[in-house]
PDB file of C-alpha atoms in Angstrom:
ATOM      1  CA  UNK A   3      99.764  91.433 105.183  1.00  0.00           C
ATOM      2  CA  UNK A   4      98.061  93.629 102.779  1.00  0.00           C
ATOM      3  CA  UNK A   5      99.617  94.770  99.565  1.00  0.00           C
ATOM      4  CA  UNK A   6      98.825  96.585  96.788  1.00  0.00           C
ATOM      5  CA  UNK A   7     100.274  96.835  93.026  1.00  0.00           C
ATOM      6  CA  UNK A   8      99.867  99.505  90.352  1.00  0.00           C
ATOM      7  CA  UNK A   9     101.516  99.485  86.828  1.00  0.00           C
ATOM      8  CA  UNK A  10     102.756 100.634  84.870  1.00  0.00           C
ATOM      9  CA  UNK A  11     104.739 103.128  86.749  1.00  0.00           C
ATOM     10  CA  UNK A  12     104.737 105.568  84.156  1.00  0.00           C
ATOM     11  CA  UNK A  13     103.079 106.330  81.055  1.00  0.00           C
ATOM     12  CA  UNK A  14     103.497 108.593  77.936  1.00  0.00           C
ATOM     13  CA  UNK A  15     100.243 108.778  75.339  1.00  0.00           C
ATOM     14  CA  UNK A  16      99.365 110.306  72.747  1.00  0.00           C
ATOM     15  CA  UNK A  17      96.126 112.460  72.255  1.00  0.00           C
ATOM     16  CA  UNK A  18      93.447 110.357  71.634  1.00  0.00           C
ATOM     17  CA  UNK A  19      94.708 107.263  72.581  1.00  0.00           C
ATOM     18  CA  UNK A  20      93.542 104.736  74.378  1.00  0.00           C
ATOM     19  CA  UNK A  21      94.836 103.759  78.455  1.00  0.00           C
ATOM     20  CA  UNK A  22      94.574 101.290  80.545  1.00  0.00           C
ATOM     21  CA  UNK A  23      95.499 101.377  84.071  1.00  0.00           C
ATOM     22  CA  UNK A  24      95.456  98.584  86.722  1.00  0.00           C
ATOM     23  CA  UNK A  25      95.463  97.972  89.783  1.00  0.00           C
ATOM     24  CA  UNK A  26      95.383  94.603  91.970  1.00  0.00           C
ATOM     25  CA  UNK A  27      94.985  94.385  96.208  1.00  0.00           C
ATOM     26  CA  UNK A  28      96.624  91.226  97.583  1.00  0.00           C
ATOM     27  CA  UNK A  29      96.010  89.535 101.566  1.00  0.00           C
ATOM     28  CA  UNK A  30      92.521  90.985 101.809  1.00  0.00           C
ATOM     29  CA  UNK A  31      88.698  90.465 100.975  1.00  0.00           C
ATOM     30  CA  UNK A  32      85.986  92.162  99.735  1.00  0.00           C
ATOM     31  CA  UNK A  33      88.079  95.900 100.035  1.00  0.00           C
ATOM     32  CA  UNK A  34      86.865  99.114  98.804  1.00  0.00           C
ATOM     33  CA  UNK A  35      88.411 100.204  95.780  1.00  0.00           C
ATOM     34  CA  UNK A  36      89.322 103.572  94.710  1.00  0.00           C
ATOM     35  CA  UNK A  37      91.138 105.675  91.743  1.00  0.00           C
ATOM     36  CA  UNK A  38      91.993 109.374  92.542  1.00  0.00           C
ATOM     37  CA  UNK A  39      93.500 111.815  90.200  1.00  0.00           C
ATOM     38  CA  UNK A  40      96.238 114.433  91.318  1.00  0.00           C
ATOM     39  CA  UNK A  41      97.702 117.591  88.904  1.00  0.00           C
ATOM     40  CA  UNK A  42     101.158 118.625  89.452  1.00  0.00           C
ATOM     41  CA  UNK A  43     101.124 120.063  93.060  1.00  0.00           C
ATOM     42  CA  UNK A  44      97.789 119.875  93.877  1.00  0.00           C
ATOM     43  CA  UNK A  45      95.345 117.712  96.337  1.00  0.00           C
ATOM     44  CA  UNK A  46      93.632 114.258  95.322  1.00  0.00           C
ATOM     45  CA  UNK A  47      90.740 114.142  92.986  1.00  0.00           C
ATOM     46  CA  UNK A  48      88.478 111.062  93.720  1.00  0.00           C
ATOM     47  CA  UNK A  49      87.410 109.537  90.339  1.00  0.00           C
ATOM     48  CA  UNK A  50      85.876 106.665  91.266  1.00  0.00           C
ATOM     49  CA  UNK A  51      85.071 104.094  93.938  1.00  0.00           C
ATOM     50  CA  UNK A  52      84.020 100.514  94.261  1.00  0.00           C
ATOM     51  CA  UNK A  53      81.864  98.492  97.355  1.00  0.00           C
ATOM     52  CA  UNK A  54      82.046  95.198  95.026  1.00  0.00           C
ATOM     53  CA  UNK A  55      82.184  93.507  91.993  1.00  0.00           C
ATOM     54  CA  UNK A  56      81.190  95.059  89.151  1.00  0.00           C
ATOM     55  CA  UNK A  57      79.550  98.327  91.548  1.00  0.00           C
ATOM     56  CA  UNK A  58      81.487 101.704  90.387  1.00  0.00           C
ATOM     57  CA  UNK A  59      80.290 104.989  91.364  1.00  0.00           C
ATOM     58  CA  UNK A  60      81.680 107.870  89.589  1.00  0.00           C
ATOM     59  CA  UNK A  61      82.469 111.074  90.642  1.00  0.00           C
ATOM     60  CA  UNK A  62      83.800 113.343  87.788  1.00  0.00           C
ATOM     61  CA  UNK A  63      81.989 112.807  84.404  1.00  0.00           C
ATOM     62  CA  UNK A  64      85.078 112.472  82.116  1.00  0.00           C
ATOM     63  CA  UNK A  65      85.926 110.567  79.146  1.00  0.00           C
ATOM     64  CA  UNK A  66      87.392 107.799  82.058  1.00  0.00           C
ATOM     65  CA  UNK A  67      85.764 105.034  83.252  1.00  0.00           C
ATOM     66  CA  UNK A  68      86.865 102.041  85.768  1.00  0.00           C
ATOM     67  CA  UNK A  69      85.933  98.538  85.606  1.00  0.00           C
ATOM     68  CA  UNK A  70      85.891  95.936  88.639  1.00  0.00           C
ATOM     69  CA  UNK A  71      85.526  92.402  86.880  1.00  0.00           C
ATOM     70  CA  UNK A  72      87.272  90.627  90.221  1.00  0.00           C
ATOM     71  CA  UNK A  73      87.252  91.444  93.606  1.00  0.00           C
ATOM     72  CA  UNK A  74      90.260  92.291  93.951  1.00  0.00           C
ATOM     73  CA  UNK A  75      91.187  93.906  90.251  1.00  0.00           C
ATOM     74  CA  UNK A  76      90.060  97.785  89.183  1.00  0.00           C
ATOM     75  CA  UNK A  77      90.943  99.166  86.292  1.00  0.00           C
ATOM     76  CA  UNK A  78      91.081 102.702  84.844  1.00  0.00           C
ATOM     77  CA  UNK A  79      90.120 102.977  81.135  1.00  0.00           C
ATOM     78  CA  UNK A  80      89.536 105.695  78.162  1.00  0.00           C
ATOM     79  CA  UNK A  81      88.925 105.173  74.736  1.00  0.00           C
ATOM     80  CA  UNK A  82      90.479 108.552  73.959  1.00  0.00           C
ATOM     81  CA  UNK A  83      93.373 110.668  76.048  1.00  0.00           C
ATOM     82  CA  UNK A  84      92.907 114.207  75.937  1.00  0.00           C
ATOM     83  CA  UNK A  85      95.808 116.408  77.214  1.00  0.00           C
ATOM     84  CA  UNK A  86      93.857 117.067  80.369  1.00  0.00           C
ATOM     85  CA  UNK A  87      93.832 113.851  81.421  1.00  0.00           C
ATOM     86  CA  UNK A  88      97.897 113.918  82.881  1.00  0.00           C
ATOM     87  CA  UNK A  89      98.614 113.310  85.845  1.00  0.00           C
ATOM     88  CA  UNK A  90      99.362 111.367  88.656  1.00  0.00           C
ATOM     89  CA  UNK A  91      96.951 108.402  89.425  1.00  0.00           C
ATOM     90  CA  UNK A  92      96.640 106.672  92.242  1.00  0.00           C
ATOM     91  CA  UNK A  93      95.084 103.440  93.273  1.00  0.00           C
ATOM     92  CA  UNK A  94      93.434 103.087  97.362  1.00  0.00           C
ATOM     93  CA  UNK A  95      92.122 100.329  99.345  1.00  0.00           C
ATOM     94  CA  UNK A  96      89.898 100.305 102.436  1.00  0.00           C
ATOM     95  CA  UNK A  97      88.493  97.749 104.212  1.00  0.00           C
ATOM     96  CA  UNK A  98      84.856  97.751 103.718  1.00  0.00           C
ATOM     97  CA  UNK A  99      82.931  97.730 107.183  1.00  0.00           C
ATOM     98  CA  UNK A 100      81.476 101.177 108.263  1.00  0.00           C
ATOM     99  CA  UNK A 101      83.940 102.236 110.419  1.00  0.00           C
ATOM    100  CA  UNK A 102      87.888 103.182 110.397  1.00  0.00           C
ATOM    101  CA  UNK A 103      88.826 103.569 106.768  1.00  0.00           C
ATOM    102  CA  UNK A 104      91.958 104.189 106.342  1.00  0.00           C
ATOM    103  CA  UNK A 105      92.789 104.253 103.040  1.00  0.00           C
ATOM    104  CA  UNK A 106      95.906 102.349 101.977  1.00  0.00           C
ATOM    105  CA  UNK A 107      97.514 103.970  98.214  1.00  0.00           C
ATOM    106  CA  UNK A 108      99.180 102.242  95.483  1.00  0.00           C
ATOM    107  CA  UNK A 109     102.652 103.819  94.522  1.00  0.00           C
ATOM    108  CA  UNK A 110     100.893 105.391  91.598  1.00  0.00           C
ATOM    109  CA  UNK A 111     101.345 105.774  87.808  1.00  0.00           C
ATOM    110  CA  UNK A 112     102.573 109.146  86.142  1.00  0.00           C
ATOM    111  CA  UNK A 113     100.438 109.805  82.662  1.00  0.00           C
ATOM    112  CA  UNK A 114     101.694 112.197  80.200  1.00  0.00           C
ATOM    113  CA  UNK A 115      99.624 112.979  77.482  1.00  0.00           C
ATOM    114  CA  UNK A 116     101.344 114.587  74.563  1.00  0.00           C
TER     115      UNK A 116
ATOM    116  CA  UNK B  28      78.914 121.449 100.595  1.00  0.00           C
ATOM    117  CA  UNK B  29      81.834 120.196 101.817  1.00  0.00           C
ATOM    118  CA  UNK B  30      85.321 122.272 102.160  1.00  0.00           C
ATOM    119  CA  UNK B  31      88.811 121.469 104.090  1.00  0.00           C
ATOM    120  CA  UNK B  32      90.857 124.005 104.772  1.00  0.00           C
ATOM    121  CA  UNK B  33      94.503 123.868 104.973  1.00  0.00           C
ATOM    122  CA  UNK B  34      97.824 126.312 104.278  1.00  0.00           C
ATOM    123  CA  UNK B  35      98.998 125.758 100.767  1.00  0.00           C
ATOM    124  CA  UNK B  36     102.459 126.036 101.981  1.00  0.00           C
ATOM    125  CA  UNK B  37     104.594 126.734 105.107  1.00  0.00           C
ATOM    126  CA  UNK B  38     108.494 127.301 105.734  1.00  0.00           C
ATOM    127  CA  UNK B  39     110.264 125.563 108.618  1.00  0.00           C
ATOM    128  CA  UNK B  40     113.624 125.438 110.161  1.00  0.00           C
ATOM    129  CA  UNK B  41     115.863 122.223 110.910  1.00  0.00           C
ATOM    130  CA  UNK B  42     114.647 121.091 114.279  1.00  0.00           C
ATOM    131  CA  UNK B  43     112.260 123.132 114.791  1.00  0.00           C
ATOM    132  CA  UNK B  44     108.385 122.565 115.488  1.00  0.00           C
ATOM    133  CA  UNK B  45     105.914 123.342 113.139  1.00  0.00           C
ATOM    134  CA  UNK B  46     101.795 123.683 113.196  1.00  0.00           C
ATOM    135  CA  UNK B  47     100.181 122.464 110.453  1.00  0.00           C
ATOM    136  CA  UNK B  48      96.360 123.596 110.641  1.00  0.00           C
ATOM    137  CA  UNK B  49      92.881 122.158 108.904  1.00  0.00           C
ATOM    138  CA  UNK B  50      89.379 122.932 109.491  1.00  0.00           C
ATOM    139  CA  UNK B  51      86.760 121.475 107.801  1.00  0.00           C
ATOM    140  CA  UNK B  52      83.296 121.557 106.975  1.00  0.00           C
ATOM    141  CA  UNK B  53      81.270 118.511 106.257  1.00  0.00           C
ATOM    142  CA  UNK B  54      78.238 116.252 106.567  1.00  0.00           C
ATOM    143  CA  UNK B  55      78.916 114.485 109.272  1.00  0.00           C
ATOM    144  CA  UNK B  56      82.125 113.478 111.201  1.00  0.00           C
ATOM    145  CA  UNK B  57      83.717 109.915 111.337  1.00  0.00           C
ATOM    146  CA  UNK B  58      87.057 110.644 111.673  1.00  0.00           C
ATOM    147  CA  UNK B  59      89.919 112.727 110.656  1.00  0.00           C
ATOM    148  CA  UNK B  60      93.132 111.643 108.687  1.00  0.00           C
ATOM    149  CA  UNK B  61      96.632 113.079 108.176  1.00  0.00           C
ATOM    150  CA  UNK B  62      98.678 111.680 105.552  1.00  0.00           C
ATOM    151  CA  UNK B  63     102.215 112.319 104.075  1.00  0.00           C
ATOM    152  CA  UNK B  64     102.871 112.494 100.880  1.00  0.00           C
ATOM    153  CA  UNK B  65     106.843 113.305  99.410  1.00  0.00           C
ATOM    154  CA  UNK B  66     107.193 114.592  96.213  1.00  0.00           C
ATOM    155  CA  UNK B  67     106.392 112.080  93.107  1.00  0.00           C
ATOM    156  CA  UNK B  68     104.933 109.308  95.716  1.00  0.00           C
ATOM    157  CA  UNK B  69     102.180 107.832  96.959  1.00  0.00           C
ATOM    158  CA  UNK B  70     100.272 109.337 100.446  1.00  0.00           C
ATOM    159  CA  UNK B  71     101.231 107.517 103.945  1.00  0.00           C
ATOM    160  CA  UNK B  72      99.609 107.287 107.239  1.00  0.00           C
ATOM    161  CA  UNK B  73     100.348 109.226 109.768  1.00  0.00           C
ATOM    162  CA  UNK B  74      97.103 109.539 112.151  1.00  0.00           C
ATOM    163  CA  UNK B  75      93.738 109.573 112.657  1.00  0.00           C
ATOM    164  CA  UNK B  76      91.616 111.296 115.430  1.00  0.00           C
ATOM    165  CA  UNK B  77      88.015 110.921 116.182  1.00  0.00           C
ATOM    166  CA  UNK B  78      87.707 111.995 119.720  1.00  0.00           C
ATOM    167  CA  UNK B  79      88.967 115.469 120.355  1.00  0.00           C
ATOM    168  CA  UNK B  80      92.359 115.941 121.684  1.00  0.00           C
ATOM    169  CA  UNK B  81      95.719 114.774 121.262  1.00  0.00           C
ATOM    170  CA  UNK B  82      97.430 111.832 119.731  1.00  0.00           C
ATOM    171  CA  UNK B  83     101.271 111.592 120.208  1.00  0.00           C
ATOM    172  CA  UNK B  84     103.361 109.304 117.706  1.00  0.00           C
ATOM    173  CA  UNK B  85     107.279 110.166 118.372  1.00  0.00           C
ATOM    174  CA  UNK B  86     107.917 113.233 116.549  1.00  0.00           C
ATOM    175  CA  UNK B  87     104.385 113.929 114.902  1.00  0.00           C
ATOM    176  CA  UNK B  88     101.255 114.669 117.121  1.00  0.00           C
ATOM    177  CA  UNK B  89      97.809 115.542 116.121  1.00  0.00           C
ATOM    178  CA  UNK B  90      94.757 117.390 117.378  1.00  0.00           C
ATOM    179  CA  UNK B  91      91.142 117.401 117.121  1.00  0.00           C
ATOM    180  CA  UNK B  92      88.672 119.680 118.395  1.00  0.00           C
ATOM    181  CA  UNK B  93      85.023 118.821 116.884  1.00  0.00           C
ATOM    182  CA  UNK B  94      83.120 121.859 118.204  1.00  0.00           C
ATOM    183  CA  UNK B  95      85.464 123.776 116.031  1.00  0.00           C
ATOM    184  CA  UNK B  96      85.737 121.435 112.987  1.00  0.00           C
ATOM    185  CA  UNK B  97      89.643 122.102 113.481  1.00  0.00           C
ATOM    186  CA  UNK B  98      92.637 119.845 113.376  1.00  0.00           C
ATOM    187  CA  UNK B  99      96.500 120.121 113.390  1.00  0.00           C
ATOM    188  CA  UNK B 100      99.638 118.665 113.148  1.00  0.00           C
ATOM    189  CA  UNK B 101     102.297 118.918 115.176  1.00  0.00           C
ATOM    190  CA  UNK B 102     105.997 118.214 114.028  1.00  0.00           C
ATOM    191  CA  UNK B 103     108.621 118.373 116.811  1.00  0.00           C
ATOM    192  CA  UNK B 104     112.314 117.979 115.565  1.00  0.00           C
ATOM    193  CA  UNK B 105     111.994 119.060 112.144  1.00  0.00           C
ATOM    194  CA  UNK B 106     114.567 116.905 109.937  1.00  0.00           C
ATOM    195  CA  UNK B 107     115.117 117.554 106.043  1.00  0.00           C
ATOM    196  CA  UNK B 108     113.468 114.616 105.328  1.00  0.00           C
ATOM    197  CA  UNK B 109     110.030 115.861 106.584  1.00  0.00           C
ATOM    198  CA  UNK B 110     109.704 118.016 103.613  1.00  0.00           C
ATOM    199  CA  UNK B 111     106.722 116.383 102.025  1.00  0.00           C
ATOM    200  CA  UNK B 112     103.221 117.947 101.878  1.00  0.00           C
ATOM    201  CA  UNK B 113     100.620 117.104 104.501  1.00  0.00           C
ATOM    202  CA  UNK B 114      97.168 115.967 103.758  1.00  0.00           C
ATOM    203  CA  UNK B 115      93.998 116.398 105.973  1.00  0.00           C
ATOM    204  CA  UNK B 116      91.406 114.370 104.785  1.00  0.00           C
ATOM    205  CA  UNK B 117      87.737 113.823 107.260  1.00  0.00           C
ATOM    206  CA  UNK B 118      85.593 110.533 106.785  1.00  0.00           C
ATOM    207  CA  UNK B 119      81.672 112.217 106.211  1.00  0.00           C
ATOM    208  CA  UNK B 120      78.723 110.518 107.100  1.00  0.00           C
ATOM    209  CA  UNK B 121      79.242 108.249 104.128  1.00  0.00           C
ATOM    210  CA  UNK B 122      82.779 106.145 105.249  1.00  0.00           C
ATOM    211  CA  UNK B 123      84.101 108.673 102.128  1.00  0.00           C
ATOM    212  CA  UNK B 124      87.132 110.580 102.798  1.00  0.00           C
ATOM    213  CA  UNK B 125      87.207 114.200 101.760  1.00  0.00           C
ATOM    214  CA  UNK B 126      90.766 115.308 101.441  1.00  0.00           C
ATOM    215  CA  UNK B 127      92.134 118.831 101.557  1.00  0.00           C
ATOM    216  CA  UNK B 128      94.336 120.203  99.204  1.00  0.00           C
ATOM    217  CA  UNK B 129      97.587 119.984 101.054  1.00  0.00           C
ATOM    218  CA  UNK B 130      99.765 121.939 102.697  1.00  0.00           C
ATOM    219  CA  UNK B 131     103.540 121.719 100.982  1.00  0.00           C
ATOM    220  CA  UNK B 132     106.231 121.797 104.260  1.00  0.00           C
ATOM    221  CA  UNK B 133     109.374 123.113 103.156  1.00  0.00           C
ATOM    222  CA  UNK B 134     112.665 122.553 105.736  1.00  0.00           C
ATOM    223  CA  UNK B 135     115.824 124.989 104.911  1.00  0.00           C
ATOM    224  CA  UNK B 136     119.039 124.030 107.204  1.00  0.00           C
TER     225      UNK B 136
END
């Protein structure tokens, strides 16, 4: 069966520090890859998404970026936190043929940027 | 563009029934999604509808009507433990889920 890991759980930063978030998909090949954003009672923000290896399409121009260097590995990165960037991030899988895509969620890390 | 449409949040009785509604807009159609998601946790499954009409799973049962780019779910039963908000998401012509907002279901005794 499929799993899929996120860590750290949580996460307290300072301003203008750096993060790094990962995320790791076991029992499964080739999956799309995806890291969504969600504020304190609202809906999911998609940040990015990966088809393969080293292929990330972004869909917010931040100060993030995300990093695929194995199939199975994405990563969430910035160089420097600003406040905005708390929240609630989430890791997805999906299987990559074009057709049902369920999306399958990581149990998420909680950023706090002080 | 693309836009789905749910209640931000609804009220609901202890074993009740509740209708949860989403419409949507969006380029092209492969599917629609409803997820739960409790407070502080991840999203789960909880159906998917491509062909219009009804799905039944126990409790929860969803609807699709694709002439009407409208959805809902249908909780029969209502126990506390269904508080949790609900999240429509539709597959576009891309294999990319758009996902609503959510709507927050709150269950008082």
């Amino acid at each position: 069966s499929q799993t899929i890991h996120q860590w750290p759980a949580t996460l307290v930063q300072p301003v203008g520090s750096p993060l790094s978030l990962e995320c790791t998909v076991e029992g499964t090949s080739n999956p799309n890859l995806y890291w969504y954003r969600q504020a304190a009672g609202r809906g999911l923000q998609l940040l990015f998404y990966s088809v393969g290896i080293g292929q990330i399409s972004s869909e917010v121009p931040q100060n993030l970026s995300a990093s695929r260097p194995q199939d199975r590995q994405f990563i969430l990165s910035s160089k420097k936190l600003l406040l905005s960037d708390s929240g609630f991030y989430l890791c997805a899988w999906s299987e990559a043929a074009f057709s049902y895509n369920e999306q399958f969620f990581g149990p998420g890390t909680r950023l706090t940027v002080l | 563009g693309q836009n789905i449409d749910q209640p931000t949040e609804m009220t609901a009785t202890e074993g009740a029934i509740v209708q949860i509604n989403c419409t949507y807009q969006t380029s092209g159609f492969n599917g629609l999604f409803w997820y739960q998601q409790h407070a502080g946790e991840a999203p789960t499954f909880l159906s998917y509808n491509v062909l219009d009409g009804l799905e039944e799973k126990g409790r929860f049962s969803s609807f699709l009507s694709r002439s009407k780019g409208y959805s809902y779910l249908l909780l029969k039963e209502l126990q506390m433990k269904d508080s949790a908000s609900y999240l429509c998401a539709v597959s576009d012509s891309n294999y990319q889920l758009i996902w609503g907002a959510g709507t927050k279901l709150i269950i008082k005794p």
